[in-house]
Amino acid sequence: TVTKTGTDKSTQPNVFCGFCRNAVANQTARRCGGVASGAVCGCNPGQACTACGGAPTCLGIPCTADADCASVTNFTKCQQRTAGAFCGIGSPANPCDDVTRTITVTGSPAGALTTGGAAKPATLASIFCIPPSFNSLVDSAADLPGPGAVSLPGVTQALP
């Protein structure tokens, strides 16, 4: 079982996946290497970027507190797109009025394996941060940046 609880920041409660953002414009900063000291860039993640010396490293800047963003001009707040996780479970008038504060995902171990023995069921579980894509349609539809969770059932076997 893995659990992650959102933390309250100065301008947003229940943050699971903080990135340096402009709280008014609801935008995430981009810098070469995804660090506050990196050069300002505007390239899409994964694409060669001249501002970053041709490397595909124009990324959002992850943070755990506003202090991590203090040197990022106009992007000084540690936030995610919206507070909480998995927005859309509230009322039709306000789908984010029932904000998730804690995410819990439960897996299960395969148990003792023996070489050449029978396959045993197992479930891997993980909670992770999904960074912004910097595509406004994708980020708004997927509520990015924000948390993600997965549980992956399968079987495990030790072969000779």
PDB file of C-alpha atoms in Angstrom:
ATOM      1  CA  THR A   1       0.000   0.000   0.000  1.00  0.00           C
ATOM      2  CA  VAL A   2       1.262   3.445  -0.885  1.00  0.00           C
ATOM      3  CA  THR A   3      -0.276   6.697   0.378  1.00  0.00           C
ATOM      4  CA  LYS A   4       0.373  10.326  -0.491  1.00  0.00           C
ATOM      5  CA  THR A   5      -1.235  13.308   1.216  1.00  0.00           C
ATOM      6  CA  GLY A   6      -1.472  16.764  -0.315  1.00  0.00           C
ATOM      7  CA  THR A   7       0.187  19.621   1.542  1.00  0.00           C
ATOM      8  CA  ASP A   8      -1.097  23.143   1.994  1.00  0.00           C
ATOM      9  CA  LYS A   9       0.907  25.887   0.267  1.00  0.00           C
ATOM     10  CA  SER A  10       0.620  29.663   0.645  1.00  0.00           C
ATOM     11  CA  THR A  11      -1.840  30.068  -2.250  1.00  0.00           C
ATOM     12  CA  GLN A  12      -3.267  26.565  -2.703  1.00  0.00           C
ATOM     13  CA  PRO A  13      -4.327  23.750  -0.365  1.00  0.00           C
ATOM     14  CA  ASN A  14      -3.907  20.023  -1.030  1.00  0.00           C
ATOM     15  CA  VAL A  15      -0.908  20.132  -3.384  1.00  0.00           C
ATOM     16  CA  PHE A  16       0.419  16.712  -4.399  1.00  0.00           C
ATOM     17  CA  CYS A  17       2.647  17.745  -7.305  1.00  0.00           C
ATOM     18  CA  GLY A  18       4.007  21.251  -6.955  1.00  0.00           C
ATOM     19  CA  PHE A  19       5.510  23.144  -9.894  1.00  0.00           C
ATOM     20  CA  CYS A  20       6.623  26.793 -10.036  1.00  0.00           C
ATOM     21  CA  ARG A  21       3.552  28.605 -11.314  1.00  0.00           C
ATOM     22  CA  ASN A  22       2.015  32.019 -11.847  1.00  0.00           C
ATOM     23  CA  ALA A  23      -1.027  31.897  -9.551  1.00  0.00           C
ATOM     24  CA  VAL A  24      -2.906  34.614 -11.454  1.00  0.00           C
ATOM     25  CA  ALA A  25      -2.312  33.352 -15.018  1.00  0.00           C
ATOM     26  CA  ASN A  26      -2.549  29.656 -13.996  1.00  0.00           C
ATOM     27  CA  GLN A  27       0.625  28.891 -15.992  1.00  0.00           C
ATOM     28  CA  THR A  28       3.688  26.797 -15.213  1.00  0.00           C
ATOM     29  CA  ALA A  29       7.244  28.072 -15.675  1.00  0.00           C
ATOM     30  CA  ARG A  30       9.545  26.407 -18.225  1.00  0.00           C
ATOM     31  CA  ARG A  31      13.304  26.336 -17.807  1.00  0.00           C
ATOM     32  CA  CYS A  32      16.140  24.354 -19.365  1.00  0.00           C
ATOM     33  CA  GLY A  33      16.785  21.270 -17.261  1.00  0.00           C
ATOM     34  CA  GLY A  34      13.599  21.841 -15.268  1.00  0.00           C
ATOM     35  CA  VAL A  35      15.539  23.817 -12.643  1.00  0.00           C
ATOM     36  CA  ALA A  36      14.951  27.349 -11.374  1.00  0.00           C
ATOM     37  CA  SER A  37      18.432  28.442 -12.480  1.00  0.00           C
ATOM     38  CA  GLY A  38      17.956  27.137 -16.049  1.00  0.00           C
ATOM     39  CA  ALA A  39      17.582  29.407 -19.064  1.00  0.00           C
ATOM     40  CA  VAL A  40      14.054  30.538 -19.929  1.00  0.00           C
ATOM     41  CA  CYS A  41      12.670  28.385 -22.753  1.00  0.00           C
ATOM     42  CA  GLY A  42       9.373  27.870 -24.539  1.00  0.00           C
ATOM     43  CA  CYS A  43       9.919  24.582 -26.352  1.00  0.00           C
ATOM     44  CA  ASN A  44       7.630  21.607 -25.978  1.00  0.00           C
ATOM     45  CA  PRO A  45       8.894  18.814 -23.700  1.00  0.00           C
ATOM     46  CA  GLY A  46      10.792  16.127 -25.600  1.00  0.00           C
ATOM     47  CA  GLN A  47      11.678  18.386 -28.552  1.00  0.00           C
ATOM     48  CA  ALA A  48      15.096  19.864 -29.291  1.00  0.00           C
ATOM     49  CA  CYS A  49      15.307  23.374 -27.881  1.00  0.00           C
ATOM     50  CA  THR A  50      17.867  25.948 -29.020  1.00  0.00           C
ATOM     51  CA  ALA A  51      17.577  27.818 -25.692  1.00  0.00           C
ATOM     52  CA  CYS A  52      18.701  24.586 -24.000  1.00  0.00           C
ATOM     53  CA  GLY A  53      21.644  23.979 -26.325  1.00  0.00           C
ATOM     54  CA  GLY A  54      19.584  21.727 -28.607  1.00  0.00           C
ATOM     55  CA  ALA A  55      18.713  19.267 -25.843  1.00  0.00           C
ATOM     56  CA  PRO A  56      15.058  18.303 -25.261  1.00  0.00           C
ATOM     57  CA  THR A  57      15.103  19.541 -21.670  1.00  0.00           C
ATOM     58  CA  CYS A  58      12.671  22.488 -21.563  1.00  0.00           C
ATOM     59  CA  LEU A  59      10.642  21.350 -18.549  1.00  0.00           C
ATOM     60  CA  GLY A  60       8.450  22.528 -15.700  1.00  0.00           C
ATOM     61  CA  ILE A  61      10.233  23.227 -12.408  1.00  0.00           C
ATOM     62  CA  PRO A  62       9.137  20.861  -9.620  1.00  0.00           C
ATOM     63  CA  CYS A  63       8.984  22.332  -6.110  1.00  0.00           C
ATOM     64  CA  THR A  64       7.985  21.518  -2.560  1.00  0.00           C
ATOM     65  CA  ALA A  65       7.645  25.111  -1.272  1.00  0.00           C
ATOM     66  CA  ASP A  66       7.298  28.663  -2.609  1.00  0.00           C
ATOM     67  CA  ALA A  67      10.939  29.257  -1.610  1.00  0.00           C
ATOM     68  CA  ASP A  68      11.998  26.820  -4.370  1.00  0.00           C
ATOM     69  CA  CYS A  69      10.453  29.238  -6.892  1.00  0.00           C
ATOM     70  CA  ALA A  70      11.650  32.553  -5.417  1.00  0.00           C
ATOM     71  CA  SER A  71      14.162  33.158  -8.238  1.00  0.00           C
ATOM     72  CA  VAL A  72      11.747  32.271 -11.061  1.00  0.00           C
ATOM     73  CA  THR A  73      10.433  35.666 -12.196  1.00  0.00           C
ATOM     74  CA  ASN A  74       6.607  35.755 -12.368  1.00  0.00           C
ATOM     75  CA  PHE A  75       6.343  32.045 -11.352  1.00  0.00           C
ATOM     76  CA  THR A  76       6.927  32.255  -7.598  1.00  0.00           C
ATOM     77  CA  LYS A  77       4.197  29.963  -6.239  1.00  0.00           C
ATOM     78  CA  CYS A  78       4.519  26.205  -5.708  1.00  0.00           C
ATOM     79  CA  GLN A  79       1.203  24.860  -7.030  1.00  0.00           C
ATOM     80  CA  GLN A  80      -0.464  22.302  -9.247  1.00  0.00           C
ATOM     81  CA  ARG A  81      -3.235  23.181 -11.739  1.00  0.00           C
ATOM     82  CA  THR A  82      -6.078  22.725  -9.226  1.00  0.00           C
ATOM     83  CA  ALA A  83      -6.118  21.774  -5.563  1.00  0.00           C
ATOM     84  CA  GLY A  84      -6.464  18.139  -4.587  1.00  0.00           C
ATOM     85  CA  ALA A  85      -6.629  15.155  -6.877  1.00  0.00           C
ATOM     86  CA  PHE A  86      -8.918  13.581  -9.429  1.00  0.00           C
ATOM     87  CA  CYS A  87     -11.181  16.579  -9.845  1.00  0.00           C
ATOM     88  CA  GLY A  88     -14.616  15.854 -11.230  1.00  0.00           C
ATOM     89  CA  ILE A  89     -16.195  14.003  -8.313  1.00  0.00           C
ATOM     90  CA  GLY A  90     -18.025  17.005  -6.841  1.00  0.00           C
ATOM     91  CA  SER A  91     -21.351  18.501  -7.811  1.00  0.00           C
ATOM     92  CA  PRO A  92     -22.237  19.287 -11.464  1.00  0.00           C
ATOM     93  CA  ALA A  93     -22.110  23.013 -10.669  1.00  0.00           C
ATOM     94  CA  ASN A  94     -18.603  22.709  -9.174  1.00  0.00           C
ATOM     95  CA  PRO A  95     -16.895  19.433 -10.077  1.00  0.00           C
ATOM     96  CA  CYS A  96     -13.947  20.244  -7.812  1.00  0.00           C
ATOM     97  CA  ASP A  97     -15.867  20.994  -4.614  1.00  0.00           C
ATOM     98  CA  ASP A  98     -15.082  17.577  -3.132  1.00  0.00           C
ATOM     99  CA  VAL A  99     -11.280  17.831  -3.081  1.00  0.00           C
ATOM    100  CA  THR A 100      -9.242  14.709  -2.407  1.00  0.00           C
ATOM    101  CA  ARG A 101      -6.632  15.222   0.333  1.00  0.00           C
ATOM    102  CA  THR A 102      -5.120  11.713   0.473  1.00  0.00           C
ATOM    103  CA  ILE A 103      -4.503   9.141  -2.266  1.00  0.00           C
ATOM    104  CA  THR A 104      -4.106   5.486  -1.297  1.00  0.00           C
ATOM    105  CA  VAL A 105      -3.321   2.709  -3.764  1.00  0.00           C
ATOM    106  CA  THR A 106      -3.102  -0.893  -2.588  1.00  0.00           C
ATOM    107  CA  GLY A 107      -1.003  -3.543  -4.250  1.00  0.00           C
ATOM    108  CA  SER A 108      -0.286  -7.100  -3.234  1.00  0.00           C
ATOM    109  CA  PRO A 109       2.976  -9.046  -3.170  1.00  0.00           C
ATOM    110  CA  ALA A 110       3.415 -12.291  -5.066  1.00  0.00           C
ATOM    111  CA  GLY A 111       4.629 -14.077  -1.958  1.00  0.00           C
ATOM    112  CA  ALA A 112       7.462 -16.570  -1.834  1.00  0.00           C
ATOM    113  CA  LEU A 113       8.681 -17.604  -5.278  1.00  0.00           C
ATOM    114  CA  THR A 114      10.654 -20.720  -6.060  1.00  0.00           C
ATOM    115  CA  THR A 115      12.704 -21.197  -9.205  1.00  0.00           C
ATOM    116  CA  GLY A 116      10.598 -23.146 -11.680  1.00  0.00           C
ATOM    117  CA  GLY A 117       7.547 -22.894  -9.407  1.00  0.00           C
ATOM    118  CA  ALA A 118       4.068 -21.790 -10.324  1.00  0.00           C
ATOM    119  CA  ALA A 119       3.307 -18.187 -11.281  1.00  0.00           C
ATOM    120  CA  LYS A 120       1.745 -16.182  -8.456  1.00  0.00           C
ATOM    121  CA  PRO A 121      -0.548 -13.168  -8.711  1.00  0.00           C
ATOM    122  CA  ALA A 122       0.788  -9.775  -7.681  1.00  0.00           C
ATOM    123  CA  THR A 123      -0.320  -6.170  -8.010  1.00  0.00           C
ATOM    124  CA  LEU A 124       2.117  -3.279  -8.342  1.00  0.00           C
ATOM    125  CA  ALA A 125       0.873   0.079  -7.030  1.00  0.00           C
ATOM    126  CA  SER A 126       2.265   3.586  -7.455  1.00  0.00           C
ATOM    127  CA  ILE A 127       1.414   7.250  -6.959  1.00  0.00           C
ATOM    128  CA  PHE A 128       3.345   9.725  -9.084  1.00  0.00           C
ATOM    129  CA  CYS A 129       3.365  13.276 -10.420  1.00  0.00           C
ATOM    130  CA  ILE A 130       2.380  14.059 -13.993  1.00  0.00           C
ATOM    131  CA  PRO A 131       4.164  17.201 -15.203  1.00  0.00           C
ATOM    132  CA  PRO A 132       2.525  19.788 -17.453  1.00  0.00           C
ATOM    133  CA  SER A 133       2.537  19.090 -21.186  1.00  0.00           C
ATOM    134  CA  PHE A 134       2.467  22.830 -21.962  1.00  0.00           C
ATOM    135  CA  ASN A 135      -0.394  22.205 -24.382  1.00  0.00           C
ATOM    136  CA  SER A 136      -3.322  24.213 -22.991  1.00  0.00           C
ATOM    137  CA  LEU A 137      -5.954  21.780 -24.296  1.00  0.00           C
ATOM    138  CA  VAL A 138      -4.197  18.731 -22.807  1.00  0.00           C
ATOM    139  CA  ASP A 139      -3.320  20.415 -19.512  1.00  0.00           C
ATOM    140  CA  SER A 140      -6.855  21.702 -18.940  1.00  0.00           C
ATOM    141  CA  ALA A 141      -8.546  18.429 -19.937  1.00  0.00           C
ATOM    142  CA  ALA A 142      -6.181  16.274 -17.845  1.00  0.00           C
ATOM    143  CA  ASP A 143      -5.854  18.840 -15.009  1.00  0.00           C
ATOM    144  CA  LEU A 144      -2.035  18.939 -15.302  1.00  0.00           C
ATOM    145  CA  PRO A 145       0.256  19.258 -13.507  1.00  0.00           C
ATOM    146  CA  GLY A 146      -1.203  16.938 -10.929  1.00  0.00           C
ATOM    147  CA  PRO A 147      -1.023  13.502  -9.352  1.00  0.00           C
ATOM    148  CA  GLY A 148      -1.529  10.151 -11.018  1.00  0.00           C
ATOM    149  CA  ALA A 149      -2.043   6.700  -9.556  1.00  0.00           C
ATOM    150  CA  VAL A 150      -1.897   3.217 -11.006  1.00  0.00           C
ATOM    151  CA  SER A 151      -2.363  -0.334  -9.914  1.00  0.00           C
ATOM    152  CA  LEU A 152      -1.131  -3.029 -12.256  1.00  0.00           C
ATOM    153  CA  PRO A 153      -2.219  -6.634 -11.656  1.00  0.00           C
ATOM    154  CA  GLY A 154      -0.143  -9.451 -13.107  1.00  0.00           C
ATOM    155  CA  VAL A 155       1.632 -12.673 -12.327  1.00  0.00           C
ATOM    156  CA  THR A 156       5.224 -13.253 -11.262  1.00  0.00           C
ATOM    157  CA  GLN A 157       7.270 -16.379 -11.836  1.00  0.00           C
ATOM    158  CA  ALA A 158      10.922 -17.235 -11.223  1.00  0.00           C
ATOM    159  CA  LEU A 159      12.165 -19.191 -14.231  1.00  0.00           C
ATOM    160  CA  PRO A 160      15.289 -21.363 -14.232  1.00  0.00           C
TER     161      PRO A 160
END
